[in-house]
Amino acid sequence: MGTGAPRPSVLRRLAPLLLLLPLLIPRAVDNSYYVGMVSRILVYAMLVASLDLVVGYLGDVSIGHAGLFAIGAYTVAVLTASPTLNTDAYSTIQHWPQLPFLIALVPAIALAAFAGFLLGFPALRSSGPYLAVITIVYGLIIYTFINEQESLTNGTKGITLTPLHLGTLKLSGVNYLYVVYPVLVLVLFVVHNVTHSFWGRAFEAIKYSSVAAECCGIGRSYFKVSAFVLSAAVAGVAGGFFAQLDSYVAPNTFAYSFSVEFLIALIFGGVRSIAGNVVGAALVVVLPDLFAGFADYRLMVYGSLLLVVLYFVPEGMVGLVRRAWLRLRPPDHAAERASLEAQAAGLEVLSRPHPGGDAMALRLEGLEMKFGGLIAVRDLDLEVPRGAVRGLIGPNGSGKSTTVNVLTGLYTPTAGRLYSFGQDLAPLKTHQRARAGIARTFQNLQLFGDLTVLENVMVGLHPSFQASLFEVAFRLPRARREEAEARVRAYALLRFVGLQPAAFDKARNLAYGQARLLEIARALALSPKLLLLDEPAAGLTAGEIQSINGLIQKIKAAGVSILLIEHHMDMVMAMSDDVSVLDFGKKIAEGTPKRIQEDPAVVEAYLGTHKTSSVVV
Amino acid sequence: MQTLQLLISGVAQGMIYALVAFGYNITFATSKTLNFSLGNFLMLGGVVGFILYMTHNWPFFAALAAVVLVGMVGGAVLLKVAVEPSLNQRSAYGWILATLAVGIVLRNAAEVFWSTDDFKFRSPLGDSPWRFFGEPQPDGSMSGGLGVYPQEVLIIFVSLAIVAAVELFKRRTVFGKAVVAVSEDKDTASLMGIDQKFVILFSFMLSTAIATVGGVLVAPITLVSATMGTVLGVKAYSASIIGGLESGFGVVVGGLFLGVSESLTARFVSTGYKDVPGFVVLVLLLLFKPSGLFGRAAIRKV
Amino acid sequence: MAEPLLSIEELVVDYGRIRALKGISLSVGQGELVAVIGSNGAGKTTMMKTISGLLKPTSGRVMFDGKPLTGVPAHRVVKLGVAQVPEGRRVFAQQTVRDNLVLGAFLRLRSGQKREVAEDTERMFSIFPRLRERQDQLAGTLSGGEQQMLAIARALLSRPKLLLLDEPSMGLAPVIIDEVFALIERLKAARDTTLLLVEQLAFRALEVADRAYVIEQGSIKLAGSAKELLANPSVQQAYLGAAATH
């Protein structure tokens, strides 16, 4: 990150050279056993990083990554194994071509990625305990397959490989470090770039609130399946290199407990952190060694360690260190802020929507929404003229939120039509409606808690990114430029709502009133033509409501049409051009605020019938 | 005849899955968490039962009572040590990892403090099969025909009895109704004066006690070992997911399906692949019914 | 004046990051029917949940029958004699009507008052004949009005000294609301239970209440006898906002 930061110092530029240091390990440590352990840590770190993509960023627990790892390892093993090393009556391995390692790695990655693709689909529909069982079962199926398919995998006897060599130079043992380390750096570089781009933000947005993510224009299915594919591909790379680590693979390595161990490693090191991934991998490798005398107790130590970590340091070792570090040296964003401030000044944040199309920003015709026998909205006609603010009010349970959910495509209405500027919305999915210019805020805040305020707005800018995954993964110019532009634009949006002082805070640390403003800023990031504000004043103080009022006027002045759902009547009456009133899913009144306040049907819906005295106006 | 015999072993195996699956359901209902160490609690039951019944020659029912006690205490400890702390944290998956961790500790403890070997557990009803429809031999025994292990019959009846007893308890007793109330709506239950924390504790103790009994039941068929619960726990978990996690009837269906598919695959396809068809069906089922056969689909709310 | 049965002093409650109640004080005397009215989101339900122990206040006190309720967990508040009919009724949909009533009497049944509870249940059935007809039906299959009646009967079966009624009209059709309020008047006339009624439908609530408080944005805006408030135009303004300019 820090693309908007000023020119880094010479020292910072030299920092990447530190990456070369581990290559000196074989020289410094004159013990091939320990060097071998380092190579193992490096391979495992890739696997932990792969797990982190799914668990840490996407928020889905996978207890089956050993299976994906196995696919990588076995593909390489089967395609590179030499017949002479695996002479066995049952083995049919000699039928396979003896491919060079690097070439065998390609199908290994491809097969693992395909397995990840298949795993991604159930993950679209199931979550929590349901998804956990799918991943476990998935791992077990792969494990059973490599165990039983002896003609392909040599069964429990495993496959012995020829150690890697380059000409006469043997790349096994100590030298294997030189092979694995560059790969690890490359893999982590790619993972880091992806997770710190609009891709990573999309993953995290889906984790915190897939509904909010879709309302920011993120195609949930696409990104979710992609995360699984990416993660599996990385697991495949790790598996491929694992096969050459001992030049031997056997099914028992890839059992269920292996998946669990790596999950523990991930949590121990700390999710969403490359350093954490390496630390976690080190745990898996070093701990049994530390306990060499009592190797039997290893798993007890793992289990207890995990409980302690979960209880006392849920952010993991790296998180712990980071927290301590930040306490010592609070982050200084002054330079980046100044740069963003300079670039954001004068930037037009709300481009006036193009005229053209139907004059109605929103038109509902005969909308009906049934849940089983319950009719939440019935025969609703509603219009929001271009550039107008339309208030939508009604007592609790009158169907307001249902209407918003139908508009954003979360529910498919049981009858009726909806149009925005003449465009039929029915065929559009939630994220497509967001891209078509319909943005919303949420009554119960749906912010992405661990992202910064600035990044939350950048999630709203998601549809503006054009760079391909390849460009993102290798930080090619277009990816870098778009990221930098988005930061500036996001900052400008924060200025628009007055939240720029909190730009670098975590969204979860915002005060309630600020969080409401952030919801609006994120919605505005979509450059909406129509903005749905779902109770923007709920829980706010009078002063905060005043500033939201001012903001609504500014947004309206920029030509954005607004549907305002709100209980706070002073606000609705002051802001709306016209107000529609729902009761029991039906529209009972419509008109100017003044007429609505005097409408007997409205008074009755809100205050009840009145037998003893006449309606007071 | 042979198929019938296979079916009976499949049903017996399936009822064990159903029984443990039922244990998963009980805690899910009250606390919305699953105890991923339940398979290892089953192992604990098997091992403790083995030590008392086989090694120390306790009477069977005394050993069983001790196993139930161990299960109940274990459940309470698990709740306090692993589940409650992680529920207080923000992390949505803390309890998955915490209960997995307890499972690992249990299993490793059994390996270290007991044994890493497999042991035979004598069935209290004897280990020679009951034969039906066979040819009478001159010495009065039978050969051929249908051979049923008494333990299989015991498993089927005891498991059904436990499931039925718990279901009756939930429907017929005031406290049972309170348990159902907590699983339906915690806040409203406490407005009735029901101590939801106690109900959750009770559900964990009941769940692990059932699993430990399952261990004693299954031990004569599978042998006793520190690893006996790992895969069994996963399969029982699958059974409960197939059934839909909320439904007592569903777990029996899920368990029977897995047990029978396993014994038929083992016989007609290959022993090694016996688990695969059930697992594949599970994945496919969840693709089309994301909350299992009898689970309720959740409406997305904002 | 005698010590009130329930008194709330300077109660502040935060709901997540929202300050839902900003220091409210009110009292309910023995045998009174007090209404708290206000529009959606004013903090009424938060107040009820705090009294019944489902929410913990940030500061302030709730006293009931001379004892502090603050910090007492919900299931013990019931034991002290406070029953709540929760907002949205919250009947146990997957249990029968009779089982719902059994749960309402949970504490009494556990302390062995089987016979008394049976008598009380019989009385409930005579007050609500439709519940008797449907006693073996699952509560979830009842209509909204029937569920509301069930929720009230369920709460009464704990024999509370104070009954908290949270939005009994919510989501009900006007005819059914008439029935619910007729029942509330009956409970009031019997005078053996003190009632605290939280209601959005102000006019309805004011017609049955002795006294009332108007709550707006987490603070009490008006208080007085129900009659006074019924004639006060500010009540309507609290709902529909200050007079609009356009």
JSON list of N, CA and C in Angstrom, two decimals, chain A residues 395-396 445 507-508 510 512 539-540 567-570 573-574 576 584 593-594 597 603 605-612 616, chain C residues 17-18 22 39-40 87 170-174 178 200-204 207 216-217 230 233 235-236 239-244 246:
[
{"chain": "A", "resi": 395, "resn": "PRO", "atom": "N", "xyz": [-45.39, 3.22, 9.41]},
{"chain": "A", "resi": 395, "resn": "PRO", "atom": "CA", "xyz": [-45.09, 2.59, 10.71]},
{"chain": "A", "resi": 395, "resn": "PRO", "atom": "C", "xyz": [-44.23, 1.35, 10.51]},
{"chain": "A", "resi": 396, "resn": "ASN", "atom": "N", "xyz": [-43.74, 0.84, 11.64]},
{"chain": "A", "resi": 396, "resn": "ASN", "atom": "CA", "xyz": [-42.96, -0.39, 11.62]},
{"chain": "A", "resi": 396, "resn": "ASN", "atom": "C", "xyz": [-43.66, -1.50, 10.85]},
{"chain": "A", "resi": 445, "resn": "LEU", "atom": "N", "xyz": [-26.02, -0.52, 9.92]},
{"chain": "A", "resi": 445, "resn": "LEU", "atom": "CA", "xyz": [-24.78, -0.27, 9.19]},
{"chain": "A", "resi": 445, "resn": "LEU", "atom": "C", "xyz": [-24.13, -1.54, 8.66]},
{"chain": "A", "resi": 507, "resn": "ALA", "atom": "N", "xyz": [-12.75, 1.15, 10.03]},
{"chain": "A", "resi": 507, "resn": "ALA", "atom": "CA", "xyz": [-14.16, 1.53, 10.02]},
{"chain": "A", "resi": 507, "resn": "ALA", "atom": "C", "xyz": [-14.84, 1.13, 11.32]},
{"chain": "A", "resi": 508, "resn": "ARG", "atom": "N", "xyz": [-14.38, 0.03, 11.92]},
{"chain": "A", "resi": 508, "resn": "ARG", "atom": "CA", "xyz": [-15.08, -0.42, 13.13]},
{"chain": "A", "resi": 508, "resn": "ARG", "atom": "C", "xyz": [-14.87, 0.52, 14.30]},
{"chain": "A", "resi": 510, "resn": "LEU", "atom": "N", "xyz": [-15.12, 3.79, 14.14]},
{"chain": "A", "resi": 510, "resn": "LEU", "atom": "CA", "xyz": [-15.82, 5.05, 13.95]},
{"chain": "A", "resi": 510, "resn": "LEU", "atom": "C", "xyz": [-16.93, 5.23, 14.98]},
{"chain": "A", "resi": 512, "resn": "TYR", "atom": "N", "xyz": [-20.73, 6.37, 15.88]},
{"chain": "A", "resi": 512, "resn": "TYR", "atom": "CA", "xyz": [-21.91, 5.99, 15.12]},
{"chain": "A", "resi": 512, "resn": "TYR", "atom": "C", "xyz": [-22.27, 7.00, 14.02]},
{"chain": "A", "resi": 539, "resn": "GLY", "atom": "N", "xyz": [-30.64, 6.77, 15.08]},
{"chain": "A", "resi": 539, "resn": "GLY", "atom": "CA", "xyz": [-29.66, 6.75, 16.15]},
{"chain": "A", "resi": 539, "resn": "GLY", "atom": "C", "xyz": [-28.77, 7.98, 16.23]},
{"chain": "A", "resi": 540, "resn": "LEU", "atom": "N", "xyz": [-29.05, 8.99, 15.42]},
{"chain": "A", "resi": 540, "resn": "LEU", "atom": "CA", "xyz": [-28.17, 10.16, 15.42]},
{"chain": "A", "resi": 540, "resn": "LEU", "atom": "C", "xyz": [-28.68, 11.24, 16.37]},
{"chain": "A", "resi": 567, "resn": "HIS", "atom": "N", "xyz": [-37.63, 7.51, 9.73]},
{"chain": "A", "resi": 567, "resn": "HIS", "atom": "CA", "xyz": [-38.64, 7.66, 10.77]},
{"chain": "A", "resi": 567, "resn": "HIS", "atom": "C", "xyz": [-38.63, 9.06, 11.36]},
{"chain": "A", "resi": 568, "resn": "HIS", "atom": "N", "xyz": [-37.49, 9.69, 11.19]},
{"chain": "A", "resi": 568, "resn": "HIS", "atom": "CA", "xyz": [-37.35, 10.99, 11.81]},
{"chain": "A", "resi": 568, "resn": "HIS", "atom": "C", "xyz": [-38.10, 12.02, 10.96]},
{"chain": "A", "resi": 569, "resn": "MET", "atom": "N", "xyz": [-39.31, 12.37, 11.44]},
{"chain": "A", "resi": 569, "resn": "MET", "atom": "CA", "xyz": [-40.23, 13.12, 10.59]},
{"chain": "A", "resi": 569, "resn": "MET", "atom": "C", "xyz": [-39.77, 14.53, 10.28]},
{"chain": "A", "resi": 570, "resn": "ASP", "atom": "N", "xyz": [-39.13, 15.17, 11.25]},
{"chain": "A", "resi": 570, "resn": "ASP", "atom": "CA", "xyz": [-38.66, 16.53, 10.97]},
{"chain": "A", "resi": 570, "resn": "ASP", "atom": "C", "xyz": [-37.77, 16.51, 9.73]},
{"chain": "A", "resi": 573, "resn": "MET", "atom": "N", "xyz": [-39.86, 15.64, 6.47]},
{"chain": "A", "resi": 573, "resn": "MET", "atom": "CA", "xyz": [-40.71, 16.75, 6.04]},
{"chain": "A", "resi": 573, "resn": "MET", "atom": "C", "xyz": [-39.86, 17.90, 5.50]},
{"chain": "A", "resi": 574, "resn": "ALA", "atom": "N", "xyz": [-38.68, 18.09, 6.09]},
{"chain": "A", "resi": 574, "resn": "ALA", "atom": "CA", "xyz": [-37.85, 19.21, 5.63]},
{"chain": "A", "resi": 574, "resn": "ALA", "atom": "C", "xyz": [-37.15, 18.90, 4.30]},
{"chain": "A", "resi": 576, "resn": "SER", "atom": "N", "xyz": [-37.97, 16.34, 1.87]},
{"chain": "A", "resi": 576, "resn": "SER", "atom": "CA", "xyz": [-38.64, 15.73, 0.72]},
{"chain": "A", "resi": 576, "resn": "SER", "atom": "C", "xyz": [-39.42, 16.73, -0.10]},
{"chain": "A", "resi": 584, "resn": "PHE", "atom": "N", "xyz": [-49.21, -1.36, 6.19]},
{"chain": "A", "resi": 584, "resn": "PHE", "atom": "CA", "xyz": [-49.55, -2.74, 5.82]},
{"chain": "A", "resi": 584, "resn": "PHE", "atom": "C", "xyz": [-49.21, -3.05, 4.36]},
{"chain": "A", "resi": 593, "resn": "PRO", "atom": "N", "xyz": [-45.20, 17.34, 1.93]},
{"chain": "A", "resi": 593, "resn": "PRO", "atom": "CA", "xyz": [-45.10, 17.08, 3.37]},
{"chain": "A", "resi": 593, "resn": "PRO", "atom": "C", "xyz": [-46.27, 17.69, 4.14]},
{"chain": "A", "resi": 594, "resn": "LYS", "atom": "N", "xyz": [-46.65, 18.92, 3.77]},
{"chain": "A", "resi": 594, "resn": "LYS", "atom": "CA", "xyz": [-47.71, 19.59, 4.53]},
{"chain": "A", "resi": 594, "resn": "LYS", "atom": "C", "xyz": [-49.01, 18.80, 4.44]},
{"chain": "A", "resi": 597, "resn": "GLN", "atom": "N", "xyz": [-48.89, 15.60, 6.53]},
{"chain": "A", "resi": 597, "resn": "GLN", "atom": "CA", "xyz": [-49.05, 15.79, 7.97]},
{"chain": "A", "resi": 597, "resn": "GLN", "atom": "C", "xyz": [-50.51, 15.97, 8.36]},
{"chain": "A", "resi": 603, "resn": "VAL", "atom": "N", "xyz": [-52.50, 10.18, 9.93]},
{"chain": "A", "resi": 603, "resn": "VAL", "atom": "CA", "xyz": [-52.58, 10.37, 11.38]},
{"chain": "A", "resi": 603, "resn": "VAL", "atom": "C", "xyz": [-53.08, 9.09, 12.03]},
{"chain": "A", "resi": 605, "resn": "ALA", "atom": "N", "xyz": [-52.83, 6.00, 10.88]},
{"chain": "A", "resi": 605, "resn": "ALA", "atom": "CA", "xyz": [-51.83, 4.94, 10.79]},
{"chain": "A", "resi": 605, "resn": "ALA", "atom": "C", "xyz": [-50.77, 5.11, 11.86]},
{"chain": "A", "resi": 606, "resn": "TYR", "atom": "N", "xyz": [-50.42, 6.36, 12.14]},
{"chain": "A", "resi": 606, "resn": "TYR", "atom": "CA", "xyz": [-49.34, 6.61, 13.09]},
{"chain": "A", "resi": 606, "resn": "TYR", "atom": "C", "xyz": [-49.81, 6.67, 14.53]},
{"chain": "A", "resi": 607, "resn": "LEU", "atom": "N", "xyz": [-50.95, 7.32, 14.76]},
{"chain": "A", "resi": 607, "resn": "LEU", "atom": "CA", "xyz": [-51.34, 7.56, 16.14]},
{"chain": "A", "resi": 607, "resn": "LEU", "atom": "C", "xyz": [-52.55, 6.73, 16.56]},
{"chain": "A", "resi": 608, "resn": "GLY", "atom": "N", "xyz": [-53.15, 6.05, 15.63]},
{"chain": "A", "resi": 608, "resn": "GLY", "atom": "CA", "xyz": [-54.32, 5.24, 15.96]},
{"chain": "A", "resi": 608, "resn": "GLY", "atom": "C", "xyz": [-55.60, 6.05, 15.85]},
{"chain": "A", "resi": 609, "resn": "THR", "atom": "N", "xyz": [-56.72, 5.35, 15.89]},
{"chain": "A", "resi": 609, "resn": "THR", "atom": "CA", "xyz": [-57.99, 6.07, 15.80]},
{"chain": "A", "resi": 609, "resn": "THR", "atom": "C", "xyz": [-58.24, 6.79, 17.10]},
{"chain": "A", "resi": 610, "resn": "HIS", "atom": "N", "xyz": [-59.11, 7.70, 17.05]},
{"chain": "A", "resi": 610, "resn": "HIS", "atom": "CA", "xyz": [-59.30, 8.63, 18.14]},
{"chain": "A", "resi": 610, "resn": "HIS", "atom": "C", "xyz": [-60.79, 8.79, 18.31]},
{"chain": "A", "resi": 611, "resn": "LYS", "atom": "N", "xyz": [-61.29, 8.22, 19.41]},
{"chain": "A", "resi": 611, "resn": "LYS", "atom": "CA", "xyz": [-62.74, 8.28, 19.57]},
{"chain": "A", "resi": 611, "resn": "LYS", "atom": "C", "xyz": [-63.16, 9.52, 20.34]},
{"chain": "A", "resi": 612, "resn": "THR", "atom": "N", "xyz": [-62.33, 9.88, 21.36]},
{"chain": "A", "resi": 612, "resn": "THR", "atom": "CA", "xyz": [-62.83, 10.87, 22.31]},
{"chain": "A", "resi": 612, "resn": "THR", "atom": "C", "xyz": [-62.65, 12.31, 21.87]},
{"chain": "A", "resi": 616, "resn": "VAL", "atom": "N", "xyz": [-56.25, 16.47, 16.07]},
{"chain": "A", "resi": 616, "resn": "VAL", "atom": "CA", "xyz": [-55.62, 17.77, 16.25]},
{"chain": "A", "resi": 616, "resn": "VAL", "atom": "C", "xyz": [-54.67, 18.01, 15.10]},
{"chain": "C", "resi": 17, "resn": "ARG", "atom": "N", "xyz": [-23.38, 1.06, 19.19]},
{"chain": "C", "resi": 17, "resn": "ARG", "atom": "CA", "xyz": [-22.77, 2.39, 19.24]},
{"chain": "C", "resi": 17, "resn": "ARG", "atom": "C", "xyz": [-23.80, 3.51, 19.35]},
{"chain": "C", "resi": 18, "resn": "ILE", "atom": "N", "xyz": [-25.09, 3.13, 19.38]},
{"chain": "C", "resi": 18, "resn": "ILE", "atom": "CA", "xyz": [-26.13, 4.15, 19.46]},
{"chain": "C", "resi": 18, "resn": "ILE", "atom": "C", "xyz": [-26.51, 4.41, 20.91]},
{"chain": "C", "resi": 22, "resn": "LYS", "atom": "N", "xyz": [-31.36, 8.46, 26.52]},
{"chain": "C", "resi": 22, "resn": "LYS", "atom": "CA", "xyz": [-30.42, 9.51, 26.92]},
{"chain": "C", "resi": 22, "resn": "LYS", "atom": "C", "xyz": [-30.74, 10.02, 28.31]},
{"chain": "C", "resi": 39, "resn": "SER", "atom": "N", "xyz": [-42.87, 7.62, 18.48]},
{"chain": "C", "resi": 39, "resn": "SER", "atom": "CA", "xyz": [-42.82, 6.98, 17.17]},
{"chain": "C", "resi": 39, "resn": "SER", "atom": "C", "xyz": [-41.73, 5.92, 17.16]},
{"chain": "C", "resi": 40, "resn": "ASN", "atom": "N", "xyz": [-41.67, 5.22, 16.07]},
{"chain": "C", "resi": 40, "resn": "ASN", "atom": "CA", "xyz": [-40.67, 4.19, 15.84]},
{"chain": "C", "resi": 40, "resn": "ASN", "atom": "C", "xyz": [-39.26, 4.70, 16.12]},
{"chain": "C", "resi": 87, "resn": "GLU", "atom": "N", "xyz": [-42.11, -7.10, 22.09]},
{"chain": "C", "resi": 87, "resn": "GLU", "atom": "CA", "xyz": [-42.49, -6.50, 20.81]},
{"chain": "C", "resi": 87, "resn": "GLU", "atom": "C", "xyz": [-42.53, -7.60, 19.75]},
{"chain": "C", "resi": 170, "resn": "MET", "atom": "N", "xyz": [-48.65, -3.82, 17.19]},
{"chain": "C", "resi": 170, "resn": "MET", "atom": "CA", "xyz": [-47.77, -3.84, 16.01]},
{"chain": "C", "resi": 170, "resn": "MET", "atom": "C", "xyz": [-48.20, -4.88, 14.98]},
{"chain": "C", "resi": 171, "resn": "GLY", "atom": "N", "xyz": [-48.36, -4.42, 13.76]},
{"chain": "C", "resi": 171, "resn": "GLY", "atom": "CA", "xyz": [-48.67, -5.31, 12.65]},
{"chain": "C", "resi": 171, "resn": "GLY", "atom": "C", "xyz": [-50.07, -5.88, 12.67]},
{"chain": "C", "resi": 172, "resn": "LEU", "atom": "N", "xyz": [-50.94, -5.38, 13.54]},
{"chain": "C", "resi": 172, "resn": "LEU", "atom": "CA", "xyz": [-52.29, -5.92, 13.59]},
{"chain": "C", "resi": 172, "resn": "LEU", "atom": "C", "xyz": [-53.26, -4.99, 12.87]},
{"chain": "C", "resi": 173, "resn": "ALA", "atom": "N", "xyz": [-54.30, -5.61, 12.31]},
{"chain": "C", "resi": 173, "resn": "ALA", "atom": "CA", "xyz": [-55.33, -4.82, 11.63]},
{"chain": "C", "resi": 173, "resn": "ALA", "atom": "C", "xyz": [-56.16, -4.06, 12.67]},
{"chain": "C", "resi": 174, "resn": "PRO", "atom": "N", "xyz": [-56.73, -2.91, 12.28]},
{"chain": "C", "resi": 174, "resn": "PRO", "atom": "CA", "xyz": [-57.45, -2.07, 13.26]},
{"chain": "C", "resi": 174, "resn": "PRO", "atom": "C", "xyz": [-58.52, -2.81, 14.07]},
{"chain": "C", "resi": 178, "resn": "ASP", "atom": "N", "xyz": [-58.57, -3.17, 18.19]},
{"chain": "C", "resi": 178, "resn": "ASP", "atom": "CA", "xyz": [-59.69, -2.90, 19.10]},
{"chain": "C", "resi": 178, "resn": "ASP", "atom": "C", "xyz": [-59.80, -3.99, 20.15]},
{"chain": "C", "resi": 200, "resn": "GLN", "atom": "N", "xyz": [-46.96, 2.64, 19.95]},
{"chain": "C", "resi": 200, "resn": "GLN", "atom": "CA", "xyz": [-46.77, 3.64, 18.92]},
{"chain": "C", "resi": 200, "resn": "GLN", "atom": "C", "xyz": [-48.08, 4.40, 18.66]},
{"chain": "C", "resi": 201, "resn": "LEU", "atom": "N", "xyz": [-49.17, 3.65, 18.68]},
{"chain": "C", "resi": 201, "resn": "LEU", "atom": "CA", "xyz": [-50.47, 4.27, 18.40]},
{"chain": "C", "resi": 201, "resn": "LEU", "atom": "C", "xyz": [-50.89, 5.10, 19.61]},
{"chain": "C", "resi": 202, "resn": "ALA", "atom": "N", "xyz": [-50.50, 6.38, 19.59]},
{"chain": "C", "resi": 202, "resn": "ALA", "atom": "CA", "xyz": [-50.64, 7.23, 20.76]},
{"chain": "C", "resi": 202, "resn": "ALA", "atom": "C", "xyz": [-52.08, 7.37, 21.22]},
{"chain": "C", "resi": 203, "resn": "PHE", "atom": "N", "xyz": [-52.99, 7.65, 20.30]},
{"chain": "C", "resi": 203, "resn": "PHE", "atom": "CA", "xyz": [-54.37, 7.92, 20.70]},
{"chain": "C", "resi": 203, "resn": "PHE", "atom": "C", "xyz": [-54.97, 6.71, 21.38]},
{"chain": "C", "resi": 204, "resn": "ARG", "atom": "N", "xyz": [-54.69, 5.54, 20.81]},
{"chain": "C", "resi": 204, "resn": "ARG", "atom": "CA", "xyz": [-55.19, 4.31, 21.42]},
{"chain": "C", "resi": 204, "resn": "ARG", "atom": "C", "xyz": [-54.70, 4.16, 22.84]},
{"chain": "C", "resi": 207, "resn": "GLU", "atom": "N", "xyz": [-56.13, 6.58, 25.37]},
{"chain": "C", "resi": 207, "resn": "GLU", "atom": "CA", "xyz": [-57.52, 6.34, 25.74]},
{"chain": "C", "resi": 207, "resn": "GLU", "atom": "C", "xyz": [-57.66, 5.35, 26.89]},
{"chain": "C", "resi": 216, "resn": "GLU", "atom": "N", "xyz": [-39.21, 10.78, 22.75]},
{"chain": "C", "resi": 216, "resn": "GLU", "atom": "CA", "xyz": [-38.79, 11.13, 21.40]},
{"chain": "C", "resi": 216, "resn": "GLU", "atom": "C", "xyz": [-37.27, 11.12, 21.38]},
{"chain": "C", "resi": 217, "resn": "GLN", "atom": "N", "xyz": [-36.67, 10.42, 20.45]},
{"chain": "C", "resi": 217, "resn": "GLN", "atom": "CA", "xyz": [-35.22, 10.37, 20.31]},
{"chain": "C", "resi": 217, "resn": "GLN", "atom": "C", "xyz": [-34.53, 10.06, 21.63]},
{"chain": "C", "resi": 230, "resn": "LEU", "atom": "N", "xyz": [-53.95, 13.86, 25.56]},
{"chain": "C", "resi": 230, "resn": "LEU", "atom": "CA", "xyz": [-54.82, 13.61, 24.42]},
{"chain": "C", "resi": 230, "resn": "LEU", "atom": "C", "xyz": [-55.20, 14.93, 23.75]},
{"chain": "C", "resi": 233, "resn": "PRO", "atom": "N", "xyz": [-51.53, 19.23, 21.25]},
{"chain": "C", "resi": 233, "resn": "PRO", "atom": "CA", "xyz": [-51.11, 19.07, 19.84]},
{"chain": "C", "resi": 233, "resn": "PRO", "atom": "C", "xyz": [-49.66, 18.66, 19.70]},
{"chain": "C", "resi": 235, "resn": "VAL", "atom": "N", "xyz": [-48.24, 16.23, 20.89]},
{"chain": "C", "resi": 235, "resn": "VAL", "atom": "CA", "xyz": [-48.13, 14.78, 20.76]},
{"chain": "C", "resi": 235, "resn": "VAL", "atom": "C", "xyz": [-48.06, 14.40, 19.29]},
{"chain": "C", "resi": 236, "resn": "GLN", "atom": "N", "xyz": [-48.95, 14.98, 18.53]},
{"chain": "C", "resi": 236, "resn": "GLN", "atom": "CA", "xyz": [-48.98, 14.64, 17.10]},
{"chain": "C", "resi": 236, "resn": "GLN", "atom": "C", "xyz": [-47.70, 15.10, 16.41]},
{"chain": "C", "resi": 239, "resn": "TYR", "atom": "N", "xyz": [-44.85, 12.85, 16.43]},
{"chain": "C", "resi": 239, "resn": "TYR", "atom": "CA", "xyz": [-44.93, 11.76, 15.46]},
{"chain": "C", "resi": 239, "resn": "TYR", "atom": "C", "xyz": [-44.66, 12.20, 14.04]},
{"chain": "C", "resi": 240, "resn": "LEU", "atom": "N", "xyz": [-45.35, 13.24, 13.64]},
{"chain": "C", "resi": 240, "resn": "LEU", "atom": "CA", "xyz": [-45.32, 13.60, 12.22]},
{"chain": "C", "resi": 240, "resn": "LEU", "atom": "C", "xyz": [-44.42, 14.79, 11.94]},
{"chain": "C", "resi": 241, "resn": "GLY", "atom": "N", "xyz": [-43.66, 15.20, 12.93]},
{"chain": "C", "resi": 241, "resn": "GLY", "atom": "CA", "xyz": [-42.69, 16.24, 12.69]},
{"chain": "C", "resi": 241, "resn": "GLY", "atom": "C", "xyz": [-43.27, 17.64, 12.82]},
{"chain": "C", "resi": 242, "resn": "ALA", "atom": "N", "xyz": [-42.35, 18.59, 12.95]},
{"chain": "C", "resi": 242, "resn": "ALA", "atom": "CA", "xyz": [-42.78, 19.98, 13.02]},
{"chain": "C", "resi": 242, "resn": "ALA", "atom": "C", "xyz": [-43.44, 20.34, 11.70]},
{"chain": "C", "resi": 243, "resn": "ALA", "atom": "N", "xyz": [-44.35, 21.35, 11.76]},
{"chain": "C", "resi": 243, "resn": "ALA", "atom": "CA", "xyz": [-45.11, 21.71, 10.56]},
{"chain": "C", "resi": 243, "resn": "ALA", "atom": "C", "xyz": [-44.16, 21.95, 9.38]},
{"chain": "C", "resi": 244, "resn": "ALA", "atom": "N", "xyz": [-44.48, 21.33, 8.27]},
{"chain": "C", "resi": 244, "resn": "ALA", "atom": "CA", "xyz": [-43.62, 21.43, 7.10]},
{"chain": "C", "resi": 244, "resn": "ALA", "atom": "C", "xyz": [-43.80, 22.79, 6.45]},
{"chain": "C", "resi": 246, "resn": "HIS", "atom": "N", "xyz": [-43.24, 23.17, 3.09]},
{"chain": "C", "resi": 246, "resn": "HIS", "atom": "CA", "xyz": [-43.76, 23.03, 1.74]},
{"chain": "C", "resi": 246, "resn": "HIS", "atom": "C", "xyz": [-44.58, 21.76, 1.58]}
]
